[in-house]
Coordinates of C-alpha atoms and ligand atoms in Angstrom, one line a residue:
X1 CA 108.1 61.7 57.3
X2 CA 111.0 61.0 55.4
X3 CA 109.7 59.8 51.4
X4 CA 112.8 58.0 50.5
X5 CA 115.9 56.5 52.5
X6 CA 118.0 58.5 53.4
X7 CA 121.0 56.0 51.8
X8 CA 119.1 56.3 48.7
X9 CA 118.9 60.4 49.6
X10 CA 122.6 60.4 49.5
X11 CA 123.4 58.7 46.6
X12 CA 120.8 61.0 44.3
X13 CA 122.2 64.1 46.2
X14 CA 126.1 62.8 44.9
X15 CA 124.8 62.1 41.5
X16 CA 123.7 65.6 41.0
X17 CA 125.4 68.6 39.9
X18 CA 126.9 70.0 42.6
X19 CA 125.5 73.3 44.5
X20 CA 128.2 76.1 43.3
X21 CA 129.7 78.5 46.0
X22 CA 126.7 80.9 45.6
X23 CA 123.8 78.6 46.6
X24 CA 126.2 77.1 49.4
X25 CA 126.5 80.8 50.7
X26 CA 122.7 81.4 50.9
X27 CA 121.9 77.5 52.8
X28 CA 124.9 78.2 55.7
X29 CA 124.1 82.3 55.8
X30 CA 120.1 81.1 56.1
X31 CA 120.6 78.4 58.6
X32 CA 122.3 80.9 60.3
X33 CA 120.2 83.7 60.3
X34 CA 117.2 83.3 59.7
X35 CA 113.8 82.0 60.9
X36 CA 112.7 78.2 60.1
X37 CA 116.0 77.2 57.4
X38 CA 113.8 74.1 56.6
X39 CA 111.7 76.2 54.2
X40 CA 114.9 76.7 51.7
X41 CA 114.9 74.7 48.3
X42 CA 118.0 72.8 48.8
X43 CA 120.5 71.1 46.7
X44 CA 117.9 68.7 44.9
X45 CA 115.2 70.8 44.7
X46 CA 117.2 73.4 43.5
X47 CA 118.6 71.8 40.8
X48 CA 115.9 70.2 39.6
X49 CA 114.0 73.3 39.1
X50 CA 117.3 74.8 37.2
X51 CA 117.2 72.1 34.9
X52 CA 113.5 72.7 34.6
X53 CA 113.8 76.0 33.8
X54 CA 116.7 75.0 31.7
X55 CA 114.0 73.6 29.2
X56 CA 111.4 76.0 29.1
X57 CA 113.8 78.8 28.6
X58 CA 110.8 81.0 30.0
X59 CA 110.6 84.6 29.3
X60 CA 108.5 85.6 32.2
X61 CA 108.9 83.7 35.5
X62 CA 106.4 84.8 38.7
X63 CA 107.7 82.9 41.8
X64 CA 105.3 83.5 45.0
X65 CA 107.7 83.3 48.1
X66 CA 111.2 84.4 47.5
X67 CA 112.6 83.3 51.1
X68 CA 115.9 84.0 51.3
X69 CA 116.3 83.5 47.0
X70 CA 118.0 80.1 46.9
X71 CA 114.7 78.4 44.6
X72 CA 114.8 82.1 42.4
X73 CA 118.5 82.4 42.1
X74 CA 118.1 78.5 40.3
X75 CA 115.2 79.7 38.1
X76 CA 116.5 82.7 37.4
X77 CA 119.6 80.6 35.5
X78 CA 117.3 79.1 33.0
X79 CA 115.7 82.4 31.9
X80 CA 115.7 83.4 28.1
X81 CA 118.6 86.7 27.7
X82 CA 116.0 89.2 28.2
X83 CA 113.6 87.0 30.4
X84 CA 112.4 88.3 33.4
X85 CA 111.9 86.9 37.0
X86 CA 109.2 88.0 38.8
X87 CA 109.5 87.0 42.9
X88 CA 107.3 88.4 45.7
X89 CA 107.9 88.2 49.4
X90 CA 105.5 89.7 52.1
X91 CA 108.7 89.9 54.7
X92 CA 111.0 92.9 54.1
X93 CA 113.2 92.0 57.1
X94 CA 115.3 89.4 54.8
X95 CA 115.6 92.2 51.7
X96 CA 119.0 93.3 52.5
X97 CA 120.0 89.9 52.6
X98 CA 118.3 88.7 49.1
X99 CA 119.1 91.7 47.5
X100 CA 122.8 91.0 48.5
X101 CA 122.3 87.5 46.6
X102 CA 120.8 88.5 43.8
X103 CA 123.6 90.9 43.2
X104 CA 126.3 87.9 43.6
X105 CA 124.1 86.0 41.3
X106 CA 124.9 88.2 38.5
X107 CA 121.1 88.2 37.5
X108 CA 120.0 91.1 39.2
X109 CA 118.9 92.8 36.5
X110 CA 116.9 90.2 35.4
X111 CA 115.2 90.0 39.1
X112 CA 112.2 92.2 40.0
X113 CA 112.1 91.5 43.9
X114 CA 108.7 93.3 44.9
X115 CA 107.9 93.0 48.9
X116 CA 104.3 92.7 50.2
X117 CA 101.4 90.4 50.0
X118 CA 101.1 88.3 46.9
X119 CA 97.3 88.5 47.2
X120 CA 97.7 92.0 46.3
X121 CA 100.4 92.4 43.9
X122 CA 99.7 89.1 41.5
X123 CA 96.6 91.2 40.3
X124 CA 98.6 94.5 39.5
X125 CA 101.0 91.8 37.2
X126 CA 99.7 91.9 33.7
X127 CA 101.6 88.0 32.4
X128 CA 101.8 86.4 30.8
X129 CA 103.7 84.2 32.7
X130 CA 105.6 80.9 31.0
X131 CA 106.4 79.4 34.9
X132 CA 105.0 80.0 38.0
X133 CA 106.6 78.5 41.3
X134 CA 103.9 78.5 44.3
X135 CA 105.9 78.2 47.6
X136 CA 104.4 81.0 50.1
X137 CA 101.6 80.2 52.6
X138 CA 100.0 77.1 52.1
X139 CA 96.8 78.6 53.0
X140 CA 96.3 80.3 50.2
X141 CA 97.8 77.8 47.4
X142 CA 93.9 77.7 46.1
X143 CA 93.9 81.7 45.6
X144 CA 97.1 81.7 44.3
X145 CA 96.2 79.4 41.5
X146 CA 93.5 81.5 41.2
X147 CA 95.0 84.3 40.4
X148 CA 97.6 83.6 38.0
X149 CA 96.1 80.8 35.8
X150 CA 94.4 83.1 33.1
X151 CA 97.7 84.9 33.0
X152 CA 99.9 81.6 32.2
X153 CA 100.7 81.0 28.4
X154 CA 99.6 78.2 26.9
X155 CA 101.9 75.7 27.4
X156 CA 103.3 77.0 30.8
X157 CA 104.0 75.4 33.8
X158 CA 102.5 76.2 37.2
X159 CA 104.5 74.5 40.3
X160 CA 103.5 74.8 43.6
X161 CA 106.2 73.4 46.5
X162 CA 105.0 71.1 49.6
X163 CA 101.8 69.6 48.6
X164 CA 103.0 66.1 50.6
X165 CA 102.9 68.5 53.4
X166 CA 105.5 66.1 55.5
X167 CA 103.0 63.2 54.7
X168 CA 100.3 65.0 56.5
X169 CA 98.2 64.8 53.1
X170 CA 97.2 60.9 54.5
X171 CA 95.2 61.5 57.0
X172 CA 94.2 58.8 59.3
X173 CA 90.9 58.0 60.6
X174 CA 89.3 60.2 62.9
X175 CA 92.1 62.8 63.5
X176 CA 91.5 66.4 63.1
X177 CA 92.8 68.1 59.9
X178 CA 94.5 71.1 60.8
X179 CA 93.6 74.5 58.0
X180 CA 96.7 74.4 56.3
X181 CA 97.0 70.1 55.7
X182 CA 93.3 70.8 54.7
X183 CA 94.2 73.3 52.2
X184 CA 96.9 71.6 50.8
X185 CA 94.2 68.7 50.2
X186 CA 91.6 71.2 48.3
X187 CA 94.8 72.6 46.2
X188 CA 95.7 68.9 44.8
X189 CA 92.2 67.8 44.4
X190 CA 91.1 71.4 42.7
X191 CA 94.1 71.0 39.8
X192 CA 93.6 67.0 39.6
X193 CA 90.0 68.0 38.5
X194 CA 90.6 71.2 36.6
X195 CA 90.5 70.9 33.1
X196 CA 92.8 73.7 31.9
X197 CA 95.9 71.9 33.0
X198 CA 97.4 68.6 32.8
X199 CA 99.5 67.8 35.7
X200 CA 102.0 65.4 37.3
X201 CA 102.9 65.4 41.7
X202 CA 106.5 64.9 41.7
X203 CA 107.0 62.5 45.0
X204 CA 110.4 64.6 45.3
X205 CA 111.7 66.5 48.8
X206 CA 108.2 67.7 50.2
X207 CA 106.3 67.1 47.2
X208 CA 106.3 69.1 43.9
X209 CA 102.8 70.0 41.8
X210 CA 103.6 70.5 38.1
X211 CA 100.8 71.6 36.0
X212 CA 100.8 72.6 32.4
X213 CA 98.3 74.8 31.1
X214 CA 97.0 73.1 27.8
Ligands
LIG301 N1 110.9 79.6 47.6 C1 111.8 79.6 48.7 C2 111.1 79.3 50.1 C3 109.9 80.1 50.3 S1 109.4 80.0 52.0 C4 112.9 78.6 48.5 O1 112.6 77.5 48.0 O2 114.1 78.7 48.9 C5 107.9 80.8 52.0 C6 107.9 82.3 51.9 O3 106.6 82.8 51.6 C7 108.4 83.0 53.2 O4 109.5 83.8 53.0 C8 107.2 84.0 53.5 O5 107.6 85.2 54.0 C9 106.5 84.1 52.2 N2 105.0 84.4 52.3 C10 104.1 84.0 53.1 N3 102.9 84.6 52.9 C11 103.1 85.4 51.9 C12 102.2 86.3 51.2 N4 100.9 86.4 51.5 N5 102.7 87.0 50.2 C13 104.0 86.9 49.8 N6 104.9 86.1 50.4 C14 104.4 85.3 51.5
LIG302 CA1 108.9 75.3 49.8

């Protein structure tokens, strides 16, 4: 399902800063290489979360599912000078690649790129963390949150990507839910209750949760 025209799509996308040579490396390199391209960030998604990151100036950021580092790379740009990124990935076959990024990014040093399964590694992260960017498998969105909510500052900002889910999130009548539609329903409907967070969905590319701890 496509959320806005694509007319309109066009016009915000040349109204935006555009992508610099780095980020337009990483989108041709990934559709070129790698498995399902359609999971990278993208121009407008990117830059929105580099603005975003802009203003919190965070000094710890925890991103769950680097890909091939195009969302991180953006986050990474609005970290305080001796802020840290934190980005897990659970498949090691695209490290040489994202390693190779994040050293033309000029941020390496600021990027601890840890492989294997979020599940296991967020609790082994001591935090606090000032932004958190949810964008590995949907299934476990509800864990993730989970895990990582008593370890956000007060004040910080928990964003989890695709929770329009391609418009799958309205589900008609009688058709089946499959498990990952269905958990993207629990996710939104656990933080629009929780009371620990205020939050906003951003209708923008597949749908963006923001949530602020309060
Ligand atoms: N944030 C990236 C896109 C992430 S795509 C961007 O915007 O450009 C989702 C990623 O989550 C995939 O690379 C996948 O390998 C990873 N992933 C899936 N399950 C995971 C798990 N249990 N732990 C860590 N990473 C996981
Ligand atoms: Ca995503």
């Amino acid at each position: 399902m496509e959320f806005i025209d694509p007319a309109l799509l066009d016009y915000c996308e040349k109204h935006t800063s555009e992508e610099d040579a780095l980020l337009q490396k990483i989108t041709r390199e990934t559709r070129a290489k790698v498995l399902m391209p359609r999971m990278i960030s993208g121009h407008l998604q990117g830059k929105m979360l580099e603005i975003f990151t802009k203003m919190l100036n965070p000094k710890t950021i925890l991103e769950i599912g680097t890909y091939t580092g195009y969302s991180g790379i953006c986050m990474a740009r609005g970290l305080s000078k001796d802020g840290k990124l934190i980005t897990l990935d659970i498949n090691d076959e695209l490290e040489k690649m994202v390693r190779g990024f994040f050293e033309e990014s000029g941020l390496a040093d600021q990027i601890d790129y840890r492989l294997g399964n979020a599940l296991e590694i967020i609790p082994e992260l001591p935090g606090p963390f000032d932004l958190v960017f949810i964008d590995a498998d949907k299934f476990n969105y509800d864990k993730y949150f989970d895990l990582v909510i008593d370890k956000v500052s007060p004040g910080g900002i928990i964003m989890a990507d695709n929770v329009l889910w391609s418009g799958k999130i309205l589900v008609e009548g009688g058709k089946k839910i499959d498990k990952d539609t269905q958990a993207i329903l629990d996710f939104n409907s656990k933080i629009q209750e929780d009371p620990r967070v205020e939050n906003i969905l951003l209708p923008i590319r597949d749908g963006v949760m923001m949530a602020r701890k309060i």
